[in-house]
Each structure stands twice: as C-alpha cells, then as structure tokens.
Amino acid sequence: MVQLLAFQLRLPPPRRNESRRLATQREIGRMLASFLLKLLQGKRAAPSAEAGRADLAGLLLRTHAPQAAARQLAAIAESGAWRDDSGAALRCIGQALRVASGLGRLVAGAIAVAESRLLEHAGRLLVLLAEPSEPQRTQLQVAFHLGLVVHDYASASHTTILRLRHGALEAQLAMGKRKMETDEDEEGPSERPPPDAPYGATLATLCGGRCMRLAMMLLGAEAVRQLEGGPALRGAALWSDVWVAGALEELLQALLAALNPRLPWRSPPGPLTATRLLLRLGLALVRQGRVTATAAAETARPEGGAAGAAGVAGSGDGSRADGAAAAAPQILALLGAQRWRFAQVALLQATEHASARFPLGKEPPGWAAAVTETWRLAGTLLQEEAVAAGVGAGAGAGAGAMAEAVQGAVGPEALERLVGSLTGLVCTMESSWDFGDAEKGLWVFPAEALPGVAAAAAGGALPLLEGLLRRTGRSPAGPEAALLSRVRSQGGSGDWWPAVPLLAYGPPLQAAALLATATKLLRVTPARCLLQYSGSTEAQGLAFVADVVGLLAFAPAPVNIGRTKNGDPARGPLRQLSLVLSPALPEWVRQLARLLREAAALEEGAWQRELRRGREERAAQPGRRARTVKAEAREVEDMLLLRLLRHMAFLVGLELPLPRGQDEALPGEDPAGPGPASAWQPRPPERAETAGAGCAAGVAPSAAATSSVLSRTEAVEVIGAALTLVPRLAPSHGGTWSFLSACVAVGDWCLALAASLPSDVRAAATAASGGGAGSSALAWRPEALRALAGALADVQEVEAAEVKAGEAKAAEAAGEEVGLAEALKALAVRVEGWGADGGKGEVGSEAAQDRASGVVGDKGFEFGWEGSLWGAVAGFALPSAEARRRLGLPACSNPACANLAGDSEAGLPLRLCGRCGRASYCCRECQTAHWQAGHRGACGGCGKEYGSKRAVSPDGNVPR
C-alpha cells in the first residue's frame, strides 16, 4: 500500500480529459492515503500499536512521500492544471494533506513535512483557488472536496507547527537537565550546538514562506466572519459557499498559529494587524458566549426567551451582533467549551504582541488604541466568565452545557493563560517611578498620562482590577484570588506598582471605587492574614492595601512633576491622587491598626499556650531538659506584617484635615475622623536616609487644621502590638533587610511616643500585670524593648565589615543603628521603672535613669513627609466626606459595611433612611446593623419630610 501511494504521488498533474487508467490510479492513491491516515491518527493504544505506527511512518518517510507530494502540488500550480480541472486539483491537495496530517503527529514526520515545503505549496494552491472564474464556481460549489481540503489543511498546518514547537521545548528541557548535571565538572562555555537547533531551523523554514501563512490567515479570517455573521471576505467568497461546519475548530487553531508572536514568521501581516485580528476573534467569541449563555437561560425559562437573546446580542456592534445571534445555535454546537479557550489564547497572543512594543510612546499611534482594546477584551472576558457561571448555576438543566464550559475555562491551563495576559498588559504601562534621574530614583508625574497608562485607563483597567478584588472577597478560594496573586508576583517589582499611575491619571470615580472596595475587603480580613504572605489567596485585599501604603510611604523618594503648556507646575495628577486617597486612608489606618492589635493577641495567646505546654512537660518529666520556646519558623518571603511594620510612620503618624464642622455627621454621631479631643502631634526622629530628600513638586503644605487618624491610646497600643510581634519574627526573619527595616521603624516610634505621650506609655507599661492575653499583647514590656535593641545590635558585625571596606554610607548607617539600639536599652530601663509597683515606682541606677531621660526626654523630634510620595500629595488632602462629595462616590452609612455585591462601588445603589432622610444604606443588613450600633438614638426623625416619601418603618427596615 505504501508503494502504491508513493507511485501515485509521482503521477503528472491532473488534466480534464486524462485516461481512465490514470484516473483510477489517482482514486486508488486517495483511498490509500485516507486509510493510512486513519492508521496513523488512531487513539493511543498498547505500546505494540504505537510501535506499529512508528514503523508505518518510517515506511512513508523512506519512500519520500512528503517530498513527492510537494513536487506534485508545485507542478499543479506551475502548469495551471488547477484551472483545467479544479476538482481533480482539490483531490490531489487533499491527498497530500492527509499524508502531512498523518506524518505531522510524529517528530520525524513533522520535520520531513516542514523541510519538503508541502504546506507552502498546498497553501499557494488554496489561495489560487479562492477566487475562481464564474464557470469554475459552478463546478466547485457542488464539490465536497473543498470543505475536506480546508479541514485537512488547517489540521495539518496546526499539527506540524505544534509538534515542532513541542520538540524544541523538550530538547531545551533535556539540555537544561544535562547542563545542571554536568556544570560541576565542566569549565568554561560548552562548544556543543544547542539541541533544539534542528527543530528551530526546521520551524524557521516552515514559517519562512508567504503562501502558508496567507492561506492560514484567509481560512481563519473566514472563521471569524462566520462567528461575526458578517459578509463573506473578499478573496474567500468561494469558501463561504462550501463551508464545512466541522472545520471551524481547526480553522481557529490555524489562525491562532498564523498570528502567534512566538513563531518565526517572516511574511505579512505585521504585529499591529495581527493584534487587531486577534482582538476581533476574541470579541467575536465572547459575544457568542453571551448569546449562547442567554439562549441557554431562556431555554430553561417558560417565557421571554427571544427578548433576552435579542437584548444581549444588541449590546455590541449592530450588524455583527445580529449575525452572531443568528449563528448562535450553530456555534454552540460547534465549539462548546472550546470557545473560552480560543478567546483566552487570542487575548494572550494579543497581549504578547502589545507588550513587545513597550514603551508605546515610541510606536505608531495605532498601538495605543490596540492596547486599549486589549484591556477591554480582558475585562469583558473575565466578566463574561462570571456571567456564564451564574447562568450555569441558576438556569437549570438548559444551561448544563454552559456550566461545563465555564468549569473547563477556569482550569490550570486557563489560569496560566489569564495570568500571562494580565501580566503582559501590566507590562505595557509606564511606571511613575524613574530609576535614572536620581541616585535611587524618584517619582515622575508628567502633565499628561503616558501612552501605556492612558491606554490602560481608557480600556477599563481600574474596573477590571476592582471586579477581581470584589470576586476575591466573595470567594477567597476562587480562581480570581489565585489570578491576582500570580499577576502581582510576576508584574515586575512584586507589588501593585500600577496603582500609583492609574490612581493619578485614571477616571477619578473609578479610582476611588477601587480603593473603596479595598477598604471593604480590609474590614472582613481576619488577623491571621497579617501573619501570612502576600501570595496567600485569602489576603489579596490586604496585600493591595499594604502595597499602596508602602508606595506612598517609601523614602527617600523625591517627586518631580511636569509642566503645563504655560510653563506652570502640573499639579493635576497629584491633586487627583490625593483626592481619591482621602476617603480611603482614614479607614485603612484604623483597620490596619485593628489587624496589628488582633494579630498581637493571637501571637501572644499562642506563645502563652506554648509556655504552658513546656511547663507541663517539665512537671511531668522533671529530669528532662527544658525545650527552647521559639516562634514558628516561616520562610523568608514577602510577609505582610513586615511590610506594614516598615511603614509604621504611615500608621501611627498619618495626619489628615479635620472636617469643616459637626454638620458632616449625623445627629448624635461622631464626624468622620478623630476630633480635636484626640488630636496629638507625634514627632518621630528623622532618619538619615530621609534627611535632605526634598520634594521637587513645589507643593505647599495644607493650611487646614489636621489631626492624627489614631487616638493617643490607639497609637500606643499599636506600638505595643508591634513590640509583641517583632521578637516572634526574629527566629525566621532575623538578619534580613525587611526585618531590620521593621525594627528601625518600630524603634523610632517607641522613642517618639515615650517622649510625646509619657503618661500613655506609662499606662501601657503596667498593662501586662492586668491579666489577659489581649492586654499583655499590647503592653510595653522591657524585655520586648531589649529584644528589639538586640536585633538591631546583631547587625553591627555585618556593618563593621563594610566599614572596614571604606564605605562611608555603611559606616553612617551602622552608627545610627547602634545608637538606636542603645537608646532602646535606655528606654527599657525607664519602662521597667514605670511598671514597678503598679506604675508608681522607679528602678535602676541613677546613671541609667539619667541616660534614659537624656535619650527620651521631653525634647521634640523633627519629622516630615518630604521624602515620600505622600509628602507631595498631603497638601491636597481633604476630609473624607468632602472628598466623597467631590468624587460623587456613594457611601453606605454603616461604618462596618462589607457588602461586595455588584461589580463596582461607583454604581452602588443606596436608599435613604425613611425617618431622618440623611443616612443611606446599600442593603437591609447594613441598615439593621447600623440601627443596632447606635443610629437608633441618632435618627430621631430629624428629616420627617423624607418619611412621607418612603414607606420605611421606624425599626429600620429598608423598603423593598
């Protein structure tokens, strides 16, 4: 059979009036090609069957079947035989493609097919046959062979490319493994060629032709047209007439291969055209998902099916949406769950094209528009998965296919594709941090957003991120949490640095809504998340807040702003950044302080249990050696607790403008933020790294009265909680830069509060004797201060080595750390005296007390925010209520609101209280909770004119 097939592949090009004997030989060859293809493409079976397939492929390769088929197709094209008998030419093409499909599933066969250029010659003939003359059209319309050829060509091209890519990847992995095994024995670079060289060269040869990619593009474009329901493409009208439904999946695979940026294509189209076609494909697939999801939902409903489908289909472009609605049943039957995979691959490839053009300012203007559409596709695709999941869960049996589709769309491979897509989109944005204009870098805010940031803002990056955060809050174990965690870790610096340019240049209401969602996530975040790492799926809201706080408080970080056309400083981005942060920062500080206090109580409770367990073991076995009690070892990673402890100044010392008057609060309730009674002015010492780090923004400090967010007692408790937590981290994180920075920040504030609030610190020093793990966890213990001093002193040896090397900066840093450690030891002496005899005694030598008084005396400390981003925007800060009014951001009157229903805080529907008409709520649960928390006494029917318009009972029930 192989010899007969080899003979037939060497026959001359077919003619219209050739002999019957020659026609019979061709027919036998086609039958043999189909039969052998079925043998080679069978399902995986026993090893003996696989060996038999390999032997059969070896026979075909020994007869040079791919080369003979390629020469036959080239002869058909050169001689013009495709004009004489198009049907016979199509049958020859189909026969050659069956040979390529069968051999392309094996590595050796794929190499032979690629080197023979069989697919290039077949693609040339398909392009020539795309627009036949009118007499030939009638003949070809009744020929079923064209549909088979289209299917076979798409399958053969995709299979061959995939096999070569897998072969190259396997070779690279094998090379890496061998290199790791032999690195210890080899010296110098290896002279051996890379093992993937044959695969790479063969793949380059396959992708070097023009006709193959053009044919794949035409076939794939026709598939996109079928999805969109539009008119037939010019150059592919014939294919639309003989469309074969079963080829749709293969055509989409061929199109994605033709547009893959990782393949060495050397022929048109260019990257921008490829990106636009990928976006069309992704949007068409998403639109089909909407149509089919609605159709499934309406099928399960007894009435109203047609109206619902028309409403969803009409949400996009009119003509394409109508065609998509008409094609929905066909597409539902053809693609099923595969459409989600194709849409995700299209998004990933479009993102790879776009990220390769960074920075966008140096590219043609069309790239910015393409990146904007890519952001929109990402948001639509992720939102569509949630919509489809809801249909599959609530539509009953009619939506079973959709539920299965969505379940397959969020698997591990889909997660990898979405992570790659969002990471690539993040990399198209220009950072506001510039490493080149200063010794360590500085913030740069031009008058207008850079192209990448503007494209992200216009494409809906803020609503996309907010929607993912809200779904993470509703389902911490869902795929959105894993997606956010992976994107954050792979997005460059390991934090949410895109938040700064998006908040400064994006739509203000969307930016404020994102921060409001993060605030709600903080309210429901348990304290244990603070002891986890930023990669934890349960702590994504806390990780986002910690990143933003770290970016705002990072120092030294001078700020440089651009100029307007008139030459004036462009303070607009900083004003917007301050405006969107003003409603969120007070609640962030309070919630982070709560988490620190609760985490300290958890750690203190675990520590006490460990101590009791040790005492019980020693009592049970008196001769046994005491076990060393230490905190649980944690791997050195980006721990959220350490990130917050490094920026204690932002938590303890943040000051914001006071509200203009008591009218901003409801009757009988406190205004937003602490009032003058709790105002205090903390002044921690200025560190050397922030000294002289000026702000180039030229921003004058705000003249409005400010007050610290935390009260005196809360500030002292937060530092007490930090003193409890820092020693617990020493066994696992001691000596790391993060741990040392946290110790320095906590130590600075210990000295500052001891000087500014001595009476409050004295009260905290006696809390340990009050009993209870909660009180002792917030106490100021002398041993905790000494442990903190010891942690700082441990770095003296490391710094001394750098001092000997002649590094002046290292010597200065070492001196400061040693000085801080000595000051903390002196403070421990004073705290120990304060805690004696219920807080009335003083212990220690007079010299030690004098030394402590000299270190933590009543003198003030000079401190400012000039060395950080917050120092540049603090002058524009507003009271929370006023900032919300300017933004138009709705806010529930329940201070503990954690309602994450809906897609955004920007469109949160609120309903007024029917008695007072001033409080507003997002749901019944919030009104009930606020009524029980104190609004019952504050309401009092002060707005009776509202009560006549709303049927709300005095007990706080929201009208339905």
Coordinates of N, CA, C and O in Angstrom, one line a residue, residues 805-880:
A805 N 35.8 48.1 54.9 CA 36.0 48.2 53.4 C 36.0 49.7 53.0 O 36.3 49.9 51.8
G806 N 35.7 50.6 53.8 CA 35.8 52.0 53.5 C 34.6 52.6 52.9 O 34.6 53.7 52.3
E807 N 33.4 52.0 53.2 CA 32.2 52.6 52.7 C 31.6 53.5 53.7 O 31.2 53.1 54.8
A808 N 31.6 54.8 53.4 CA 31.2 55.8 54.4 C 29.7 55.7 54.7 O 29.3 55.9 55.9
K809 N 28.9 55.4 53.7 CA 27.5 55.3 53.9 C 27.2 54.2 54.8 O 26.3 54.3 55.7
A810 N 27.8 53.1 54.6 CA 27.6 51.9 55.5 C 28.1 52.2 56.9 O 27.4 51.8 57.9
A811 N 29.1 53.0 57.1 CA 29.6 53.4 58.4 C 28.5 54.3 59.1 O 28.2 54.1 60.3
E812 N 28.0 55.2 58.3 CA 27.0 56.1 58.9 C 25.7 55.3 59.3 O 25.2 55.5 60.4
A813 N 25.3 54.4 58.5 CA 24.1 53.6 58.8 C 24.4 52.7 60.0 O 23.5 52.5 60.9
A814 N 25.6 52.1 60.1 CA 25.9 51.3 61.3 C 25.9 52.1 62.5 O 25.4 51.6 63.6
G815 N 26.4 53.3 62.5 CA 26.4 54.1 63.7 C 25.0 54.5 64.1 O 24.7 54.5 65.3
E816 N 24.1 54.8 63.2 CA 22.7 55.1 63.6 C 22.0 53.9 64.2 O 21.3 54.1 65.2
E817 N 22.2 52.7 63.6 CA 21.6 51.5 64.2 C 22.1 51.2 65.6 O 21.3 50.8 66.5
V818 N 23.4 51.4 65.8 CA 23.9 51.1 67.1 C 23.4 52.1 68.1 O 23.0 51.9 69.2
G819 N 23.3 53.4 67.6 CA 22.7 54.4 68.5 C 21.3 54.2 68.9 O 20.9 54.4 70.0
L820 N 20.5 53.7 67.9 CA 19.1 53.4 68.2 C 19.0 52.3 69.2 O 18.1 52.3 70.1
A821 N 19.9 51.3 69.0 CA 19.8 50.1 70.0 C 20.1 50.6 71.4 O 19.5 50.1 72.4
E822 N 21.1 51.5 71.6 CA 21.4 51.9 72.9 C 20.3 52.8 73.5 O 20.0 52.7 74.7
A823 N 19.6 53.6 72.6 CA 18.5 54.3 73.1 C 17.4 53.4 73.6 O 16.7 53.7 74.6
L824 N 17.1 52.4 72.8 CA 16.1 51.4 73.2 C 16.4 50.7 74.5 O 15.5 50.5 75.4
K825 N 17.6 50.4 74.8 CA 18.0 49.8 76.0 C 17.8 50.8 77.2 O 17.3 50.4 78.3
A826 N 18.1 52.0 76.9 CA 17.8 53.0 78.0 C 16.3 53.2 78.2 O 15.9 53.4 79.4
L827 N 15.6 53.1 77.2 CA 14.1 53.2 77.3 C 13.6 52.0 78.1 O 12.6 52.2 78.9
A828 N 14.1 50.9 77.9 CA 13.7 49.7 78.6 C 13.9 49.9 80.1 O 13.1 49.4 80.9
V829 N 15.0 50.6 80.5 CA 15.2 50.8 81.9 C 14.1 51.7 82.5 O 13.5 51.4 83.5
R830 N 13.7 52.7 81.7 CA 12.6 53.6 82.2 C 11.3 52.9 82.2 O 10.5 53.1 83.2
V831 N 11.0 52.1 81.2 CA 9.7 51.4 81.2 C 9.7 50.4 82.3 O 8.6 50.2 83.0
E832 N 10.8 49.8 82.6 CA 10.8 48.8 83.7 C 10.6 49.6 85.1 O 9.9 49.0 85.9
G833 N 11.0 50.8 85.2 CA 10.7 51.5 86.4 C 9.3 52.0 86.4 O 8.6 52.0 87.5
W834 N 8.7 52.3 85.3 CA 7.3 52.7 85.2 C 6.4 51.5 85.6 O 5.3 51.7 86.2
G835 N 6.8 50.4 85.3 CA 5.9 49.2 85.6 C 6.1 48.7 87.0 O 5.3 47.8 87.4
A836 N 7.0 49.2 87.7 CA 7.2 48.7 89.1 C 6.1 49.2 90.0 O 5.7 50.4 89.9
D837 N 5.6 48.4 90.9 CA 4.6 48.9 91.9 C 3.4 49.5 91.3 O 2.9 50.6 91.7
G838 N 2.9 48.8 90.3 CA 1.7 49.3 89.6 C 1.8 50.6 88.9 O 0.9 51.3 88.7
G839 N 3.0 50.9 88.4 CA 3.2 52.1 87.6 C 3.7 53.2 88.4 O 3.8 54.3 87.9
K840 N 4.0 53.1 89.7 CA 4.4 54.2 90.6 C 5.9 54.2 90.9 O 6.4 55.2 91.4
G841 N 6.5 53.1 90.6 CA 7.9 53.0 91.1 C 8.9 53.4 90.0 O 8.6 53.5 88.8
E842 N 10.2 53.5 90.4 CA 11.3 53.8 89.5 C 12.4 52.8 90.0 O 12.7 52.8 91.2
V843 N 13.1 52.1 89.1 CA 14.1 51.2 89.5 C 15.3 51.5 88.6 O 15.2 52.2 87.6
G844 N 16.4 50.9 88.9 CA 17.6 51.1 88.2 C 18.5 52.2 88.8 O 18.1 53.0 89.6
S845 N 19.7 52.2 88.4 CA 20.7 53.2 88.9 C 20.4 54.6 88.4 O 19.7 54.8 87.4
E846 N 20.9 55.6 89.1 CA 20.6 56.9 88.8 C 21.3 57.2 87.4 O 20.7 58.0 86.6
A847 N 22.4 56.6 87.1 CA 23.1 56.9 85.9 C 22.2 56.3 84.7 O 22.1 57.0 83.7
A848 N 21.6 55.1 84.9 CA 20.8 54.6 83.9 C 19.6 55.4 83.6 O 19.1 55.6 82.5
Q849 N 19.0 55.9 84.7 CA 17.8 56.8 84.6 C 18.1 58.1 83.9 O 17.4 58.6 83.1
D850 N 19.3 58.7 84.3 CA 19.7 59.9 83.6 C 19.9 59.7 82.1 O 19.6 60.5 81.3
R851 N 20.5 58.5 81.8 CA 20.8 58.2 80.4 C 19.5 58.1 79.6 O 19.4 58.5 78.5
A852 N 18.5 57.4 80.2 CA 17.2 57.2 79.6 C 16.5 58.5 79.4 O 15.9 58.8 78.4
S853 N 16.6 59.4 80.4 CA 16.0 60.7 80.3 C 16.6 61.5 79.2 O 16.0 62.2 78.5
G854 N 17.9 61.4 79.1 CA 18.6 62.1 78.0 C 18.2 61.7 76.6 O 18.2 62.4 75.7
V855 N 17.9 60.4 76.5 CA 17.6 59.8 75.2 C 16.1 60.1 74.8 O 15.8 60.5 73.7
V856 N 15.3 59.9 75.8 CA 13.8 60.0 75.6 C 13.3 61.1 76.4 O 12.2 61.0 77.0
G857 N 13.9 62.2 76.5 CA 13.5 63.4 77.2 C 12.3 64.0 76.6 O 11.7 63.6 75.6
D858 N 12.0 65.2 77.1 CA 10.8 65.9 76.6 C 11.1 66.8 75.3 O 10.2 67.5 74.9
K859 N 12.3 66.7 74.8 CA 12.5 67.5 73.6 C 11.8 66.9 72.4 O 11.5 65.7 72.4
G860 N 11.4 67.7 71.5 CA 10.6 67.3 70.3 C 11.6 66.7 69.2 O 12.8 67.0 69.2
F861 N 11.0 66.0 68.3 CA 11.7 65.4 67.2 C 11.2 66.0 65.9 O 10.0 66.3 65.8
E862 N 12.1 66.3 65.0 CA 11.7 66.9 63.7 C 11.4 65.8 62.7 O 12.3 64.9 62.5
F863 N 10.3 65.9 62.1 CA 9.9 64.8 61.1 C 9.0 65.5 60.1 O 8.2 66.3 60.4
G864 N 9.1 65.0 58.9 CA 8.2 65.4 57.8 C 8.0 64.3 56.8 O 8.8 63.4 56.8
W865 N 7.1 64.6 55.9 CA 6.8 63.6 54.8 C 7.5 64.0 53.5 O 7.2 63.5 52.5
E866 N 8.5 65.0 53.6 CA 9.1 65.5 52.4 C 9.8 64.4 51.5 O 9.9 64.6 50.3
G867 N 10.2 63.4 52.2 CA 11.0 62.4 51.4 C 10.1 61.3 50.8 O 10.7 60.3 50.4
S868 N 8.8 61.4 50.8 CA 8.0 60.4 50.3 C 6.9 60.9 49.3 O 6.7 62.1 49.2
L869 N 6.2 60.0 48.6 CA 5.2 60.5 47.7 C 4.0 61.1 48.5 O 3.4 62.1 48.0
W870 N 3.7 60.6 49.7 CA 2.6 61.2 50.5 C 3.0 62.6 50.9 O 2.1 63.5 51.0
G871 N 4.3 62.9 51.0 CA 4.6 64.3 51.3 C 4.3 65.2 50.2 O 4.1 66.4 50.5
A872 N 4.3 64.7 49.0 CA 3.9 65.6 47.9 C 2.4 65.8 47.7 O 2.0 66.8 47.2
V873 N 1.6 64.8 48.1 CA 0.2 64.9 47.9 C -0.6 65.3 49.2 O -1.8 65.6 49.1
A874 N 0.1 65.2 50.4 CA -0.6 65.5 51.6 C -1.2 66.9 51.7 O -2.2 67.2 52.3
G875 N -0.5 67.9 51.0 CA -1.0 69.2 51.0 C -2.4 69.4 50.3 O -3.1 70.4 50.5
F876 N -2.8 68.4 49.5 CA -4.0 68.5 48.7 C -5.1 67.6 49.4 O -6.2 67.5 48.9
A877 N -4.8 67.0 50.5 CA -5.7 66.1 51.2 C -7.0 66.8 51.6 O -6.9 68.0 52.0
L878 N -8.1 66.1 51.6 CA -9.4 66.7 52.0 C -10.0 65.8 53.1 O -9.7 64.6 53.2
P879 N -11.0 66.3 53.9 CA -11.7 65.4 54.7 C -12.5 64.4 53.9 O -12.8 64.6 52.8
S880 N -12.7 63.2 54.5 CA -13.3 62.1 53.8 C -14.6 62.4 53.2 O -14.9 62.1 52.0

